[in-house]
């Protein structure tokens, strides 16, 4: 990773975020990552979408809006299909498509977490 003349605090912050992205399990492949000026995003396009989708989902769940379980799984399957299509070289995925399917999966994942949380809360209240 290279840096042009950025202040030291920006370089240190970006490197910290980059290490955090690696710790989260992202492959961080340069060709599958967005760039901000000359700096590669700390996570790939799909992980960026997943994280953003999870953030977008939080207000819905704070207002007690729950996605049905089949919708959560459908959202996750959409990303899986995109991955499988790319893996089997049927069609190369683009960063935009990775981002969109990751975003949808992030919402589905948060919905799944929220459903599990509600189920466990109901068990505790028994």
PDB file of C-alpha atoms in Angstrom:
ATOM      1  CA  UNK A   1       0.000   0.000   0.000  1.00  0.00           C
ATOM      2  CA  UNK A   2       1.455   3.381  -0.939  1.00  0.00           C
ATOM      3  CA  UNK A   3       0.653   6.843   0.302  1.00  0.00           C
ATOM      4  CA  UNK A   4       1.124  10.189  -1.345  1.00  0.00           C
ATOM      5  CA  UNK A   5       1.822  13.189   0.906  1.00  0.00           C
ATOM      6  CA  UNK A   6      -0.843  12.680   3.538  1.00  0.00           C
ATOM      7  CA  UNK A   7      -0.408  13.805   7.124  1.00  0.00           C
ATOM      8  CA  UNK A   8       0.977  11.125   9.412  1.00  0.00           C
ATOM      9  CA  UNK A   9      -2.288  10.785  11.389  1.00  0.00           C
ATOM     10  CA  UNK A  10      -4.187   9.917   8.197  1.00  0.00           C
ATOM     11  CA  UNK A  11      -1.612   7.263   7.280  1.00  0.00           C
ATOM     12  CA  UNK A  12      -1.717   5.748  10.781  1.00  0.00           C
ATOM     13  CA  UNK A  13      -5.533   5.781  10.876  1.00  0.00           C
ATOM     14  CA  UNK A  14      -5.795   4.168   7.441  1.00  0.00           C
ATOM     15  CA  UNK A  15      -3.259   1.467   8.350  1.00  0.00           C
ATOM     16  CA  UNK A  16      -5.138   0.764  11.600  1.00  0.00           C
ATOM     17  CA  UNK A  17      -8.399   0.382   9.653  1.00  0.00           C
ATOM     18  CA  UNK A  18      -6.620  -1.820   7.109  1.00  0.00           C
ATOM     19  CA  UNK A  19      -5.392  -4.154   9.874  1.00  0.00           C
ATOM     20  CA  UNK A  20      -8.873  -4.149  11.397  1.00  0.00           C
ATOM     21  CA  UNK A  21     -10.343  -5.184   8.025  1.00  0.00           C
ATOM     22  CA  UNK A  22      -7.874  -8.062   7.782  1.00  0.00           C
ATOM     23  CA  UNK A  23      -8.719  -9.144  11.331  1.00  0.00           C
ATOM     24  CA  UNK A  24     -12.404  -9.200  10.309  1.00  0.00           C
ATOM     25  CA  UNK A  25     -11.636 -11.836   7.679  1.00  0.00           C
ATOM     26  CA  UNK A  26     -11.615  -9.725   4.517  1.00  0.00           C
ATOM     27  CA  UNK A  27      -9.234 -10.846   1.744  1.00  0.00           C
ATOM     28  CA  UNK A  28      -8.594  -7.168   0.830  1.00  0.00           C
ATOM     29  CA  UNK A  29      -7.722  -7.954  -2.776  1.00  0.00           C
ATOM     30  CA  UNK A  30      -6.798  -4.648  -4.468  1.00  0.00           C
ATOM     31  CA  UNK A  31      -8.773  -5.398  -7.658  1.00  0.00           C
ATOM     32  CA  UNK A  32     -11.886  -6.147  -5.581  1.00  0.00           C
ATOM     33  CA  UNK A  33     -11.636  -3.088  -3.367  1.00  0.00           C
ATOM     34  CA  UNK A  34     -12.732   0.494  -3.764  1.00  0.00           C
ATOM     35  CA  UNK A  35     -10.160   3.254  -3.592  1.00  0.00           C
ATOM     36  CA  UNK A  36     -10.258   6.612  -1.886  1.00  0.00           C
ATOM     37  CA  UNK A  37      -7.854   8.842  -3.796  1.00  0.00           C
ATOM     38  CA  UNK A  38      -4.743   6.617  -3.907  1.00  0.00           C
ATOM     39  CA  UNK A  39      -5.619   4.498  -0.862  1.00  0.00           C
ATOM     40  CA  UNK A  40      -7.305   1.104  -1.047  1.00  0.00           C
ATOM     41  CA  UNK A  41     -10.352   0.695   1.216  1.00  0.00           C
ATOM     42  CA  UNK A  42      -9.605  -1.337   4.360  1.00  0.00           C
ATOM     43  CA  UNK A  43     -12.120  -3.987   3.205  1.00  0.00           C
ATOM     44  CA  UNK A  44     -13.196  -5.276  -0.218  1.00  0.00           C
ATOM     45  CA  UNK A  45     -16.324  -4.077  -2.029  1.00  0.00           C
ATOM     46  CA  UNK A  46     -18.452  -6.994  -0.759  1.00  0.00           C
ATOM     47  CA  UNK A  47     -17.383  -6.508   2.883  1.00  0.00           C
ATOM     48  CA  UNK A  48     -17.948  -2.753   2.530  1.00  0.00           C
ATOM     49  CA  UNK A  49     -21.498  -3.537   1.408  1.00  0.00           C
ATOM     50  CA  UNK A  50     -22.046  -6.011   4.251  1.00  0.00           C
ATOM     51  CA  UNK A  51     -20.887  -3.533   6.894  1.00  0.00           C
ATOM     52  CA  UNK A  52     -22.941  -0.714   5.381  1.00  0.00           C
ATOM     53  CA  UNK A  53     -26.007  -2.979   5.140  1.00  0.00           C
ATOM     54  CA  UNK A  54     -25.656  -3.840   8.811  1.00  0.00           C
ATOM     55  CA  UNK A  55     -25.466  -0.155   9.715  1.00  0.00           C
ATOM     56  CA  UNK A  56     -28.489   0.638   7.515  1.00  0.00           C
ATOM     57  CA  UNK A  57     -30.484  -2.149   9.220  1.00  0.00           C
ATOM     58  CA  UNK A  58     -29.924  -0.904  12.784  1.00  0.00           C
ATOM     59  CA  UNK A  59     -32.606   1.865  12.772  1.00  0.00           C
ATOM     60  CA  UNK A  60     -35.224  -0.567  11.462  1.00  0.00           C
ATOM     61  CA  UNK A  61     -34.585  -2.981  14.275  1.00  0.00           C
ATOM     62  CA  UNK A  62     -34.456  -0.232  16.889  1.00  0.00           C
ATOM     63  CA  UNK A  63     -38.037   0.566  15.871  1.00  0.00           C
ATOM     64  CA  UNK A  64     -38.861  -3.139  16.305  1.00  0.00           C
ATOM     65  CA  UNK A  65     -39.268  -3.743  12.571  1.00  0.00           C
ATOM     66  CA  UNK A  66     -38.381  -7.397  12.076  1.00  0.00           C
ATOM     67  CA  UNK A  67     -37.646  -9.084   8.768  1.00  0.00           C
ATOM     68  CA  UNK A  68     -39.190 -12.505   8.389  1.00  0.00           C
ATOM     69  CA  UNK A  69     -36.653 -15.329   8.541  1.00  0.00           C
ATOM     70  CA  UNK A  70     -37.228 -16.398   4.937  1.00  0.00           C
ATOM     71  CA  UNK A  71     -36.476 -12.823   3.789  1.00  0.00           C
ATOM     72  CA  UNK A  72     -33.242 -12.831   5.815  1.00  0.00           C
ATOM     73  CA  UNK A  73     -32.152 -16.098   4.200  1.00  0.00           C
ATOM     74  CA  UNK A  74     -33.205 -14.875   0.746  1.00  0.00           C
ATOM     75  CA  UNK A  75     -31.024 -11.781   1.201  1.00  0.00           C
ATOM     76  CA  UNK A  76     -28.077 -13.993   2.161  1.00  0.00           C
ATOM     77  CA  UNK A  77     -28.694 -16.360  -0.770  1.00  0.00           C
ATOM     78  CA  UNK A  78     -28.563 -13.417  -3.201  1.00  0.00           C
ATOM     79  CA  UNK A  79     -24.971 -12.746  -2.183  1.00  0.00           C
ATOM     80  CA  UNK A  80     -24.158 -16.461  -2.251  1.00  0.00           C
ATOM     81  CA  UNK A  81     -25.476 -16.688  -5.833  1.00  0.00           C
ATOM     82  CA  UNK A  82     -23.299 -13.752  -6.900  1.00  0.00           C
ATOM     83  CA  UNK A  83     -20.290 -15.442  -5.286  1.00  0.00           C
ATOM     84  CA  UNK A  84     -21.046 -18.824  -6.901  1.00  0.00           C
ATOM     85  CA  UNK A  85     -21.534 -17.278 -10.352  1.00  0.00           C
ATOM     86  CA  UNK A  86     -18.132 -15.658 -10.018  1.00  0.00           C
ATOM     87  CA  UNK A  87     -16.470 -18.724  -8.427  1.00  0.00           C
ATOM     88  CA  UNK A  88     -17.560 -21.033 -11.248  1.00  0.00           C
ATOM     89  CA  UNK A  89     -16.482 -18.391 -13.796  1.00  0.00           C
ATOM     90  CA  UNK A  90     -19.959 -18.124 -15.298  1.00  0.00           C
ATOM     91  CA  UNK A  91     -19.722 -14.348 -15.156  1.00  0.00           C
ATOM     92  CA  UNK A  92     -17.178 -12.089 -13.498  1.00  0.00           C
ATOM     93  CA  UNK A  93     -18.674 -10.000 -10.743  1.00  0.00           C
ATOM     94  CA  UNK A  94     -18.039  -6.260 -10.616  1.00  0.00           C
ATOM     95  CA  UNK A  95     -17.203  -4.243  -7.528  1.00  0.00           C
ATOM     96  CA  UNK A  96     -20.547  -2.474  -7.822  1.00  0.00           C
ATOM     97  CA  UNK A  97     -22.435  -5.787  -7.883  1.00  0.00           C
ATOM     98  CA  UNK A  98     -20.330  -7.114  -5.001  1.00  0.00           C
ATOM     99  CA  UNK A  99     -21.161  -3.972  -3.037  1.00  0.00           C
ATOM    100  CA  UNK A 100     -24.917  -4.195  -3.745  1.00  0.00           C
ATOM    101  CA  UNK A 101     -25.195  -7.916  -2.966  1.00  0.00           C
ATOM    102  CA  UNK A 102     -23.051  -7.379   0.139  1.00  0.00           C
ATOM    103  CA  UNK A 103     -25.359  -4.567   1.230  1.00  0.00           C
ATOM    104  CA  UNK A 104     -28.424  -6.776   0.811  1.00  0.00           C
ATOM    105  CA  UNK A 105     -26.683  -9.604   2.702  1.00  0.00           C
ATOM    106  CA  UNK A 106     -25.708  -7.213   5.503  1.00  0.00           C
ATOM    107  CA  UNK A 107     -29.356  -6.304   5.999  1.00  0.00           C
ATOM    108  CA  UNK A 108     -30.303  -9.992   5.926  1.00  0.00           C
ATOM    109  CA  UNK A 109     -27.566 -10.866   8.402  1.00  0.00           C
ATOM    110  CA  UNK A 110     -28.715  -8.195  10.853  1.00  0.00           C
ATOM    111  CA  UNK A 111     -32.277  -9.456  10.416  1.00  0.00           C
ATOM    112  CA  UNK A 112     -31.094 -12.954  11.259  1.00  0.00           C
ATOM    113  CA  UNK A 113     -29.234 -11.662  14.332  1.00  0.00           C
ATOM    114  CA  UNK A 114     -32.312  -9.759  15.451  1.00  0.00           C
ATOM    115  CA  UNK A 115     -34.569 -12.810  15.021  1.00  0.00           C
ATOM    116  CA  UNK A 116     -32.146 -14.919  17.056  1.00  0.00           C
ATOM    117  CA  UNK A 117     -32.002 -12.210  19.723  1.00  0.00           C
ATOM    118  CA  UNK A 118     -35.805 -12.054  19.924  1.00  0.00           C
ATOM    119  CA  UNK A 119     -36.013 -15.859  20.142  1.00  0.00           C
ATOM    120  CA  UNK A 120     -33.467 -16.004  22.969  1.00  0.00           C
ATOM    121  CA  UNK A 121     -35.201 -13.146  24.770  1.00  0.00           C
ATOM    122  CA  UNK A 122     -38.501 -15.044  24.557  1.00  0.00           C
ATOM    123  CA  UNK A 123     -36.797 -18.155  25.995  1.00  0.00           C
ATOM    124  CA  UNK A 124     -35.430 -16.185  28.920  1.00  0.00           C
ATOM    125  CA  UNK A 125     -38.846 -14.718  29.693  1.00  0.00           C
ATOM    126  CA  UNK A 126     -40.458 -18.191  29.946  1.00  0.00           C
TER     127      UNK A 126
END
